[in-house]
Coordinates of C-alpha atoms in Angstrom, one line a residue:
X108 CA 0.4 13.1 4.3
X109 CA 0.9 12.5 8.0
X110 CA 4.3 11.2 9.0
X111 CA 4.4 7.5 10.0
X112 CA 3.9 7.1 13.7
X113 CA 3.3 3.3 14.0
X114 CA 4.9 0.1 12.9
X115 CA 3.6 -3.4 12.4
X116 CA 4.7 -5.7 15.2
X117 CA 5.4 -9.2 14.0
X118 CA 4.6 -12.2 16.2
X119 CA 7.8 -14.3 15.9
X120 CA 6.0 -17.3 17.3
X121 CA 4.0 -17.4 14.0
X122 CA 7.1 -17.4 11.8
X123 CA 9.0 -20.5 10.7
X124 CA 12.6 -19.7 9.9
X125 CA 13.2 -23.4 9.0
X126 CA 10.5 -23.7 6.3
X127 CA 12.0 -25.3 3.3
X128 CA 9.4 -25.6 0.5
X129 CA 6.0 -26.9 -0.6
X130 CA 5.9 -30.5 -1.8
X131 CA 3.7 -31.1 -4.9
X132 CA 0.8 -33.3 -3.9
X133 CA -1.0 -35.4 -6.6
X134 CA -4.0 -36.0 -4.3
X135 CA -7.1 -35.5 -6.3
X136 CA -9.4 -32.6 -5.4
X137 CA -13.1 -33.4 -5.8
X138 CA -14.4 -30.8 -8.2
X139 CA -18.1 -30.1 -9.0
X140 CA -19.4 -28.1 -11.9
X141 CA -22.7 -26.0 -11.9
X142 CA -23.9 -24.7 -15.3
X143 CA -25.6 -21.3 -15.1
X144 CA -28.9 -20.5 -16.7
X145 CA -27.7 -17.1 -17.7
X146 CA -24.2 -15.6 -18.1
X147 CA -22.5 -13.7 -15.4
X148 CA -22.8 -9.9 -15.9
X149 CA -19.4 -8.6 -16.9
X150 CA -19.0 -4.9 -17.7
X151 CA -15.8 -4.4 -19.7
X152 CA -13.8 -1.2 -19.5
X153 CA -14.6 1.6 -22.0
X154 CA -12.1 3.5 -24.1
X155 CA -12.3 6.4 -21.7
X156 CA -11.3 4.1 -18.8
X157 CA -7.8 3.6 -19.9
X158 CA -5.7 4.2 -16.8
X159 CA -4.0 1.7 -14.6
X160 CA -6.3 2.8 -11.7
X161 CA -9.4 1.9 -13.9
X162 CA -7.9 -1.6 -14.4
X163 CA -7.2 -2.1 -10.8
X164 CA -10.6 -0.9 -9.6
X165 CA -12.9 -2.3 -12.3
X166 CA -11.0 -4.5 -14.7
X167 CA -9.8 -7.0 -12.0
X168 CA -13.1 -7.0 -10.1
X169 CA -14.0 -10.2 -8.2
X170 CA -17.6 -11.0 -9.3
X171 CA -18.1 -13.7 -6.7
X172 CA -19.2 -12.7 -3.2
X173 CA -18.9 -15.0 -0.1
X174 CA -21.3 -14.5 2.8
X175 CA -19.0 -14.3 5.9
X176 CA -22.0 -15.0 8.2
X177 CA -23.0 -18.1 6.3
X178 CA -20.1 -19.5 4.3
X179 CA -22.0 -22.2 2.5
X180 CA -23.4 -19.5 0.3
X181 CA -21.8 -17.5 -2.6
X182 CA -23.6 -14.8 -4.6
X183 CA -23.2 -13.1 -8.0
X184 CA -25.1 -11.0 -10.5
X185 CA -26.1 -12.3 -13.9
X186 CA -26.7 -10.5 -17.2
X187 CA -30.5 -10.2 -16.4
X188 CA -29.8 -8.0 -13.4
X189 CA -30.6 -10.8 -10.9
X190 CA -28.7 -11.2 -7.7
X191 CA -28.3 -15.0 -7.4
X192 CA -27.4 -17.0 -4.3
X193 CA -25.9 -20.5 -4.5
X194 CA -25.9 -22.6 -1.3
X195 CA -24.1 -25.9 -0.9
X196 CA -25.9 -28.4 1.3
X197 CA -24.4 -31.6 -0.2
X198 CA -21.3 -31.4 -2.5
X199 CA -22.3 -34.4 -4.6
X200 CA -25.9 -33.1 -5.1
X201 CA -25.7 -29.4 -6.1
X202 CA -28.7 -27.4 -6.9
X203 CA -29.1 -24.3 -9.0
X204 CA -28.5 -20.6 -8.0
X205 CA -31.8 -18.9 -7.0
X206 CA -32.8 -15.3 -7.4
X207 CA -33.1 -13.3 -4.2
X208 CA -33.3 -9.8 -5.7
X209 CA -33.7 -8.2 -9.2
X210 CA -32.4 -4.7 -10.1
X211 CA -34.2 -2.2 -12.3
X212 CA -34.0 -3.0 -16.0
X213 CA -33.2 0.5 -17.2
X214 CA -29.8 0.6 -15.5
X215 CA -28.1 -1.0 -18.5
X216 CA -28.8 2.1 -20.6
X217 CA -26.1 4.1 -18.9
X218 CA -22.9 4.0 -21.0
X219 CA -20.5 4.5 -18.1
X220 CA -22.0 1.7 -16.0
X221 CA -19.8 -0.4 -13.9
X222 CA -20.1 -3.9 -12.5
X223 CA -22.7 -4.5 -9.8
X224 CA -21.1 -4.8 -6.4
X225 CA -22.2 -6.3 -3.1
X226 CA -21.1 -6.0 0.6
X227 CA -22.6 -7.8 3.5
X228 CA -23.3 -5.3 6.2
X229 CA -24.5 -7.6 9.0
X230 CA -26.1 -11.0 9.5
X231 CA -29.4 -9.5 8.3
X232 CA -28.4 -6.6 6.0
X233 CA -26.5 -6.1 2.7
X234 CA -25.4 -3.2 0.5
X235 CA -25.8 -3.5 -3.2
X236 CA -24.7 -1.2 -6.0
X237 CA -26.3 -1.6 -9.4
X238 CA -23.2 -0.1 -11.1
X239 CA -25.2 2.8 -12.5
X240 CA -25.1 5.1 -9.5
X241 CA -27.9 3.5 -7.3
X242 CA -27.4 2.1 -3.9
X243 CA -29.7 -0.5 -2.3
X244 CA -29.7 -1.4 1.3
X245 CA -31.4 -4.8 1.6
X246 CA -32.9 -6.5 4.6
X247 CA -32.1 -10.1 4.1
X248 CA -33.3 -11.7 7.4
X249 CA -31.0 -14.3 8.9
X250 CA -29.6 -15.8 5.8
X251 CA -28.5 -19.1 7.2
X252 CA -32.0 -19.8 8.6
X253 CA -34.2 -18.5 5.7
X254 CA -32.4 -19.4 2.5
X255 CA -35.6 -19.1 0.4
X256 CA -36.7 -15.6 1.3
X257 CA -36.2 -12.7 -1.2
X258 CA -34.3 -9.7 0.1
X259 CA -36.3 -6.6 0.8
X260 CA -35.0 -3.1 -0.2
X261 CA -35.6 -0.6 2.6
X262 CA -33.3 2.0 1.1
X263 CA -32.8 2.9 -2.6
X264 CA -31.3 6.1 -3.8
X265 CA -29.4 7.4 -6.8
X266 CA -26.1 8.8 -5.5
X267 CA -24.8 10.3 -8.7
X268 CA -21.8 8.9 -10.7
X269 CA -21.4 5.1 -10.9
X270 CA -19.5 3.5 -8.1
X271 CA -18.6 0.1 -6.5
X272 CA -19.2 -0.7 -2.9
X273 CA -15.9 -1.5 -1.1
X274 CA -17.2 -2.2 2.4
X275 CA -20.2 -1.7 4.7
X276 CA -21.0 -2.2 8.4
X277 CA -24.0 -1.8 10.7
X278 CA -24.3 -0.7 14.3
X279 CA -26.9 0.6 16.8
X280 CA -26.4 3.7 18.9
X281 CA -29.0 5.3 21.1
X282 CA -31.5 2.8 19.7
X283 CA -31.0 4.1 16.2
X284 CA -29.9 1.7 13.5
X285 CA -27.1 3.1 11.4
X286 CA -25.3 1.7 8.4
X287 CA -21.9 2.8 7.1
X288 CA -21.1 2.3 3.4
X289 CA -17.8 3.0 1.6
X290 CA -18.0 3.7 -2.1
X291 CA -15.3 4.0 -4.8
X292 CA -15.3 6.2 -7.9
X293 CA -12.7 7.3 -10.4
X294 CA -13.6 10.7 -11.8
X295 CA -12.1 13.2 -14.2
X296 CA -10.8 16.3 -12.3
X297 CA -10.9 19.5 -14.3
X298 CA -8.4 21.1 -12.1
X299 CA -5.8 18.3 -12.5
X300 CA -3.3 19.3 -15.2
X301 CA -0.8 16.5 -14.6
X302 CA -1.0 12.9 -15.6
X303 CA -4.3 11.4 -16.8
X304 CA -6.4 14.0 -14.9
X305 CA -8.3 11.3 -13.1
X306 CA -8.8 11.2 -9.3
X307 CA -9.8 8.4 -7.0
X308 CA -12.8 9.2 -4.8
X309 CA -13.7 7.4 -1.6
X310 CA -17.1 8.4 -0.4
X311 CA -18.1 7.3 3.2
X312 CA -21.9 7.7 3.6
X313 CA -23.9 7.1 6.8
X314 CA -27.5 6.0 6.5
X315 CA -29.8 6.2 9.6
X316 CA -33.3 5.1 10.5
X317 CA -34.5 8.6 11.0
X318 CA -38.0 7.5 12.0
X319 CA -36.6 6.4 15.4
X320 CA -37.0 3.1 17.4
X321 CA -40.3 1.3 17.2
X322 CA -41.5 3.4 14.2
X323 CA -41.8 2.6 10.5
X324 CA -38.5 2.2 8.9
X325 CA -37.4 5.4 7.2
X326 CA -33.7 5.2 6.2
X327 CA -32.0 8.3 4.9
X328 CA -28.4 9.5 4.2
X329 CA -27.4 11.7 7.1
X330 CA -23.7 12.2 6.4
X331 CA -21.4 12.1 3.4
X332 CA -17.6 12.4 3.5
X333 CA -15.3 12.4 0.5
X334 CA -11.6 11.5 0.4
X335 CA -9.5 12.0 -2.7
X336 CA -6.3 10.4 -3.8
X337 CA -4.3 9.4 -6.9
X338 CA -4.3 5.6 -6.5
X339 CA -6.9 3.0 -6.0
X340 CA -6.7 1.8 -2.4
X341 CA -5.5 -1.8 -1.8
X342 CA -7.6 -1.9 1.3
X343 CA -10.4 0.3 2.6
X344 CA -12.9 -0.5 5.4
X345 CA -15.0 1.3 8.0
X346 CA -14.6 0.4 11.7
X347 CA -17.4 -1.8 13.2
X348 CA -18.8 1.2 15.2
X349 CA -18.5 3.6 12.4
X350 CA -16.1 5.8 14.3
X351 CA -13.1 5.5 11.9
X352 CA -11.8 4.5 8.5
X353 CA -8.7 2.5 7.5
X354 CA -7.1 2.9 4.0
X355 CA -4.0 1.2 2.6
X356 CA -2.8 2.8 -0.7
X357 CA 0.3 3.7 -2.6
X358 CA -0.5 7.4 -2.5
X359 CA -2.2 9.3 0.4
X360 CA -5.9 10.2 0.7
X361 CA -7.1 13.5 2.0
X362 CA -10.7 14.4 3.2
X363 CA -11.9 17.1 0.8
X364 CA -15.7 17.4 1.3
X365 CA -18.2 16.8 4.1
X366 CA -21.9 16.8 3.2
X367 CA -21.2 18.4 -0.1
X368 CA -19.2 21.3 1.4
X369 CA -15.5 21.7 0.7
X370 CA -13.4 21.1 3.8
X371 CA -10.9 23.7 4.6
X372 CA -7.5 22.1 4.4
X373 CA -5.3 22.9 7.4
X374 CA -3.0 25.8 6.7
X375 CA 0.6 24.8 7.2
X376 CA 2.1 27.4 9.5
X377 CA 5.2 29.0 8.1
X378 CA 8.2 27.8 10.1
X379 CA 10.6 30.6 10.7
X380 CA 14.0 29.3 9.6
X381 CA 16.9 30.6 11.5
X382 CA 19.1 32.3 9.0
X383 CA 22.6 31.0 8.9
X384 CA 25.1 33.9 9.4
X385 CA 27.0 35.0 6.4
X386 CA 30.4 33.2 6.2
X387 CA 33.2 35.3 7.6
X388 CA 35.7 33.7 5.2
X389 CA 35.8 31.3 2.3
X390 CA 38.4 28.7 1.6
X391 CA 39.2 26.1 -1.0
X392 CA 41.9 23.5 -1.5
X393 CA 43.8 21.3 -3.9
X394 CA 46.0 18.4 -3.1
X395 CA 49.0 20.8 -2.7
X396 CA 47.7 24.1 -1.2
X397 CA 44.9 26.0 0.4
X398 CA 43.5 29.5 -0.4
X399 CA 41.5 31.4 2.1
X400 CA 39.8 34.8 1.6
X401 CA 39.0 36.8 4.8
X402 CA 36.7 39.8 4.9
X403 CA 38.5 42.9 6.1
X404 CA 37.2 46.2 7.6
X405 CA 36.9 49.1 5.1
X406 CA 40.0 51.2 4.7
X407 CA 42.5 48.6 5.8
X408 CA 46.0 49.1 4.6
X409 CA 48.9 46.7 4.3
X410 CA 50.7 48.3 7.2
X411 CA 47.8 47.7 9.6
X412 CA 47.6 44.0 9.0
X413 CA 49.0 41.7 11.6
X414 CA 49.8 38.2 10.2
X415 CA 51.7 35.5 12.0
X416 CA 52.1 31.9 10.7
X417 CA 53.8 28.9 12.0
X418 CA 53.7 25.3 10.8
X419 CA 50.6 24.5 12.9
X420 CA 49.0 27.9 13.8
X421 CA 47.8 31.0 12.2
X422 CA 46.9 34.4 13.5
X423 CA 45.4 37.1 11.3
X424 CA 44.2 40.5 12.4
X425 CA 44.0 44.3 12.0
X426 CA 45.5 46.9 14.3
X427 CA 42.9 47.9 16.9
X428 CA 40.6 44.9 16.1
X429 CA 40.4 41.5 17.6
X430 CA 42.1 38.7 15.6
X431 CA 39.9 37.8 12.5
X432 CA 41.3 34.3 12.0
X433 CA 43.2 32.6 14.8
X434 CA 43.8 29.0 15.9
X435 CA 45.4 25.7 15.2
X436 CA 45.4 24.6 11.6
X437 CA 44.0 21.2 10.7
X438 CA 47.4 20.0 9.4
X439 CA 50.9 21.4 9.1
X440 CA 51.9 23.9 6.4
X441 CA 55.2 25.3 5.1
X442 CA 55.4 28.9 6.4
X443 CA 58.2 29.8 4.0
X444 CA 56.1 28.9 1.0
X445 CA 52.9 30.7 2.2
X446 CA 51.9 34.3 1.5
X447 CA 49.1 36.8 1.8
X448 CA 47.7 39.8 -0.3
X449 CA 44.9 42.4 0.0
X450 CA 42.4 42.3 -2.9
X451 CA 40.4 45.3 -4.2
X452 CA 37.2 43.9 -2.8
X453 CA 38.4 44.6 0.7
X454 CA 39.4 41.0 1.4
X455 CA 42.6 39.4 2.4
X456 CA 43.7 36.3 0.5
X457 CA 46.0 33.9 2.2
X458 CA 47.8 31.0 0.4
X459 CA 49.0 28.1 2.5
X460 CA 51.1 25.3 1.1
X461 CA 50.5 21.9 2.7
X462 CA 53.4 19.9 4.1
X463 CA 51.7 16.6 3.2
X464 CA 50.5 16.5 -0.4
X465 CA 47.2 14.7 -1.1
X466 CA 44.9 14.5 1.9
X467 CA 42.0 16.9 1.9
X468 CA 41.2 19.0 5.0
X469 CA 37.7 18.9 6.4
X470 CA 38.2 22.3 8.1
X471 CA 40.8 25.1 8.0
X472 CA 41.1 26.1 11.6
X473 CA 40.1 23.4 14.1
X474 CA 36.8 24.3 15.8
X475 CA 36.2 27.5 13.7
X476 CA 32.8 27.2 12.0
X477 CA 32.7 30.8 10.6
X478 CA 34.1 29.8 7.3
X479 CA 32.6 28.1 4.2
X480 CA 34.5 25.5 2.1
X481 CA 34.3 26.1 -1.6
X482 CA 35.0 23.2 -3.8
X483 CA 37.7 23.8 -6.4
X484 CA 37.5 22.7 -10.0
X485 CA 40.2 20.1 -9.4
X486 CA 38.4 18.6 -6.4
X487 CA 35.0 18.5 -8.2
X488 CA 36.6 16.7 -11.2
X489 CA 38.1 14.1 -8.9
X490 CA 34.8 13.4 -7.1
X491 CA 33.0 13.2 -10.5
X492 CA 35.5 10.7 -11.7
X493 CA 35.0 8.5 -8.6
X494 CA 31.2 8.6 -8.8
X495 CA 31.0 8.4 -12.6
X496 CA 29.9 4.7 -12.5
X497 CA 26.7 5.7 -10.6
X498 CA 25.5 8.0 -13.3
X499 CA 26.8 6.3 -16.3
X500 CA 24.6 5.8 -19.3
X501 CA 26.0 2.2 -19.5
X502 CA 23.6 0.0 -17.4
X503 CA 26.5 -2.4 -16.8
X504 CA 29.1 0.1 -15.8
X505 CA 31.4 -1.6 -13.3
X506 CA 34.1 0.3 -11.4
X507 CA 35.4 -3.0 -9.9
X508 CA 36.6 -4.8 -13.0
X509 CA 37.4 -7.9 -11.2
X510 CA 33.9 -8.4 -10.0
X511 CA 30.9 -9.1 -12.2
X512 CA 28.4 -6.2 -12.6
X513 CA 24.8 -6.6 -11.4
X514 CA 22.4 -6.8 -14.4
X515 CA 19.0 -5.5 -13.5
X516 CA 17.5 -7.8 -16.1
X517 CA 18.5 -10.8 -14.0
X518 CA 16.4 -9.7 -11.1
X519 CA 13.1 -11.6 -10.5
X520 CA 9.7 -9.9 -10.3
X521 CA 9.6 -10.5 -6.6
X522 CA 12.8 -8.6 -6.1
X523 CA 11.3 -5.3 -7.3
X524 CA 9.7 -2.8 -5.0
X525 CA 6.8 -0.4 -5.9
X526 CA 7.7 3.0 -7.2
X527 CA 5.7 4.7 -4.5
X528 CA 5.8 4.1 -0.8
X529 CA 2.6 2.6 0.4
X530 CA 1.0 3.5 3.7
X531 CA -1.7 2.2 6.0
X532 CA -3.7 5.0 7.6
X533 CA -6.4 5.1 10.3
X534 CA -8.7 8.2 10.0
X535 CA -10.7 9.3 13.0
X536 CA -14.4 9.5 12.2
X537 CA -15.0 12.7 14.1
X538 CA -12.0 14.9 13.2
X539 CA -11.4 13.1 9.8
X540 CA -7.7 13.4 10.5
X541 CA -5.1 10.5 10.3
X542 CA -4.3 9.2 13.8
X543 CA -2.1 6.2 13.0
X544 CA 0.0 5.8 9.9
X545 CA 2.2 2.8 9.0
X546 CA 4.8 3.1 6.3
X547 CA 4.4 -0.2 4.4
X548 CA 7.6 0.2 2.4
X549 CA 8.4 -3.1 0.8
X550 CA 5.5 -4.9 2.4
X551 CA 3.6 -5.6 -0.8
X552 CA -0.2 -5.9 -0.5
X553 CA -1.4 -9.4 -1.5
X554 CA -5.1 -9.7 -0.7
X555 CA -8.0 -9.0 1.7
X556 CA -10.1 -11.6 3.5
X557 CA -13.0 -11.7 6.0
X558 CA -12.0 -13.9 8.9
X559 CA -14.4 -12.9 11.6
X560 CA -17.6 -11.1 10.3
X561 CA -17.9 -9.2 13.5
X562 CA -14.5 -7.6 12.9
X563 CA -12.9 -5.6 10.1
X564 CA -11.5 -7.6 7.1
X565 CA -7.9 -8.8 7.4
X566 CA -5.2 -7.7 5.0
X567 CA -2.3 -9.8 3.8
X568 CA 1.1 -8.3 3.3
X569 CA 4.3 -9.6 2.0
X570 CA 7.2 -9.6 4.6
X571 CA 10.4 -10.8 3.0
X572 CA 9.3 -14.1 1.3
X573 CA 6.4 -14.8 3.6
X574 CA 2.8 -13.6 3.6
X575 CA 1.6 -12.2 6.9
X576 CA -2.1 -11.7 7.7
X577 CA -3.0 -8.7 9.9
X578 CA -6.3 -8.2 11.8
X579 CA -7.2 -4.5 12.4
X580 CA -8.3 -3.7 16.0
X581 CA -9.5 -0.1 16.1
X582 CA -10.5 -0.5 19.7
X583 CA -6.8 -0.9 20.7
X584 CA -5.0 2.2 19.5
X585 CA -1.7 1.1 21.0
X586 CA -1.8 -2.2 19.1
X587 CA -4.1 -1.5 16.2
X588 CA -3.0 -4.2 13.8
X589 CA -2.3 -7.8 15.1
X590 CA -0.4 -10.4 13.3
X591 CA -2.7 -13.5 13.3
X592 CA -1.3 -15.9 10.7
X593 CA 1.6 -16.6 8.4
X594 CA 1.7 -18.3 5.0
X595 CA 5.2 -19.5 4.5
X596 CA 7.0 -18.4 1.3
X597 CA 3.7 -17.3 -0.2
X598 CA 5.0 -13.8 -0.9
X599 CA 7.7 -15.4 -3.1
X600 CA 5.4 -17.9 -4.6
X601 CA 2.8 -15.4 -5.7
X602 CA 5.4 -13.2 -7.3
X603 CA 6.4 -16.1 -9.6
X604 CA 2.8 -16.4 -10.9
X605 CA 2.9 -14.1 -13.9
X606 CA -0.7 -14.8 -14.8
X607 CA -2.1 -14.6 -11.3
X608 CA -5.5 -12.9 -11.1
X609 CA -6.9 -13.5 -7.6
X610 CA -5.5 -14.6 -4.2
X611 CA -7.2 -15.5 -0.9
X612 CA -7.1 -17.8 2.1
X613 CA -9.5 -19.8 4.2
X614 CA -10.9 -18.1 7.3
X615 CA -9.2 -20.7 9.6
X616 CA -5.8 -20.1 7.9
X617 CA -5.5 -23.8 6.9
X618 CA -4.5 -22.9 3.3
X619 CA -4.0 -20.1 0.9
X620 CA -5.0 -20.2 -2.8
X621 CA -4.1 -18.4 -6.0
X622 CA -5.7 -18.6 -9.4
X623 CA -4.6 -17.7 -12.9
X624 CA -6.8 -16.0 -15.5
X625 CA -7.5 -19.4 -17.1
X626 CA -7.9 -23.0 -16.0
X627 CA -5.5 -23.3 -13.0
X628 CA -6.0 -22.8 -9.3
X629 CA -3.1 -23.4 -6.8
X630 CA -3.6 -24.4 -3.2
X631 CA -0.9 -24.0 -0.6
X632 CA -1.5 -25.9 2.6
X633 CA 0.0 -25.2 6.0
X634 CA 2.5 -27.7 7.2
X635 CA 0.8 -30.9 8.6
X636 CA 2.2 -34.0 10.4
X637 CA 3.6 -36.7 8.1
X638 CA 2.0 -40.2 8.0
X639 CA 4.9 -42.6 8.5
X640 CA 8.6 -41.8 8.5
X641 CA 10.2 -39.3 6.1
X642 CA 13.8 -38.2 5.9
X643 CA 15.5 -35.2 4.3
X644 CA 18.0 -36.7 1.8
X645 CA 20.4 -33.8 1.9
X646 CA 20.5 -33.3 5.6
X647 CA 19.7 -36.8 6.7
X648 CA 17.3 -35.7 9.4
X649 CA 13.7 -36.9 9.9
X650 CA 10.9 -34.6 8.7
X651 CA 7.9 -34.3 11.0
X652 CA 5.8 -31.9 8.9
X653 CA 5.3 -31.2 5.2
X654 CA 3.6 -28.3 3.5
X655 CA 1.7 -29.4 0.4
X656 CA 1.0 -27.6 -2.9
X657 CA -1.9 -28.8 -5.1
X658 CA -2.9 -27.7 -8.6
X659 CA -6.4 -27.9 -9.9
X660 CA -7.0 -27.8 -13.6
X661 CA -10.6 -26.9 -14.4
X662 CA -12.4 -28.1 -17.5
X663 CA -13.1 -24.7 -19.0
X664 CA -11.7 -22.3 -21.5
X665 CA -13.5 -19.3 -20.0
X666 CA -11.7 -16.6 -18.0
X667 CA -12.0 -16.7 -14.2
X668 CA -14.3 -13.9 -13.0
X669 CA -14.6 -14.8 -9.3
X670 CA -12.6 -16.7 -6.7
X671 CA -13.5 -17.3 -3.0
X672 CA -12.4 -19.7 -0.3
X673 CA -14.0 -21.1 2.8
X674 CA -12.6 -23.6 5.3
X675 CA -13.8 -26.6 3.3
X676 CA -14.4 -25.3 -0.2
X677 CA -12.9 -23.2 -3.0
X678 CA -15.3 -21.5 -5.4
X679 CA -14.3 -20.5 -8.9
X680 CA -16.7 -18.5 -11.2
X681 CA -16.6 -18.1 -15.0
X682 CA -19.2 -16.4 -17.2
X683 CA -21.1 -19.7 -17.7
X684 CA -20.1 -22.0 -14.8
X685 CA -19.5 -22.2 -11.1
X686 CA -16.9 -24.7 -9.9
X687 CA -16.9 -26.0 -6.3
X688 CA -13.6 -27.6 -5.2
X689 CA -13.8 -29.7 -2.0
X690 CA -10.5 -28.7 -0.4
X691 CA -11.0 -30.1 3.1
X692 CA -13.3 -32.7 4.6
X693 CA -14.8 -31.5 7.8

């Protein structure tokens, strides 16, 4: 993985250090219920899909799709293979979802089938996966103007193993219409011997109108690129012009194939490591004395050794040779209690007795780097005793008896950090190499949301207790991710929701929303001016703004399958019902 070369720059003007809390509001939320003619299609995980990555990719799938170009419409797929669109014209008079496309009936026979997935490519195109390996590119016309037209498939091809569509985009270059689609698969890797043996595949495919401008539409796959990793990406999207890819994941992704051919991985050049010269002498110490062994030339006798020792200096040499060890000692010694002797291995052993008992010397002769310090058994035992509490089998080991020990069981969920270091990476579309890498560290990923359909989706990350929304800007390499909004304390709040399933926010940042698996949806509004006069009881100061929390309890016992937010409404999907919550009045 490439080393991090970029950091996220927080806009401090969007932070509120004085934010206190959300006030529970009992204001009623108008809620409307639409009963579905047929159940929502929900493909459950198979016994072979047992890993955490399968659960993240397919088990927690959001079955409800919001049209970012026309936010009054949401879409989903039912058990009959129909792609249904539901449009709100008047909240109090809701119609029924209508069919805009029907997939092939035989797709349900495949045992490893996944949930159907949808991505809006442009204002007039959409990418649809049937969950059985087939990709449709559908011409939809302008959806806000022609809400009763059925979508026309101009591209349909079986791409192999089942996949879900993560993102798609459309652009025109040299009068050729091109669509970029990003697919996700989890496949068994025969060469993988560690762990579960599954790998995560991101396939980036390019589909062009090969017939050319003004001719009959003839869309074909012209390029396929495969990236592999070991974790499902939190965020993955293609740049609007198809010249790059952004991926946020716990573990890195590497491009492995281009158009079916394995990509040669760059060979890491061997770095010639400068060999450290062999130590000229070795020395070790105790609290009372020091022992040094100096290498001597072959054939040295006792008579040819020149040894001079004072309280602060030492000089050791051989007749006819420059001094082997000479200089000022780190601390004073007792010359009368010191001695030297020649060993059989042609080394001279010097024993020095410290004048001050206890302190350890960092070096023998000041400025002499030719020696190597060898830790004595006594010194090693002393260090081990001092550090024993860090490696104790007792989780509550406490070297400071007068202070209470920290119990990890008392930590809250939001205090824990992921085991792996997450990263956000931009890949260049031409070289397929990472150009910008951000080490996310403790910035936990929260959710993805489309704010401006003409730009890439935003990703929301936890920064301390807050949730910060980041807008990717691939056209500005020096400032590629811009901080556009802050949801105060949402990072802390969402960590306390043990049953949280989905999270999102409105495109205008007026509120964020979370939902549990059953019944409850939580709305967290941005601070707004207070009607009247309100004082803080503890501080005695007047409060000008209040952030509100609202809780919606839906009349259903079914599990939530979809959750989307617009500026005015919150949509919640179960297998049999679609709930519309009027959050804001325009």
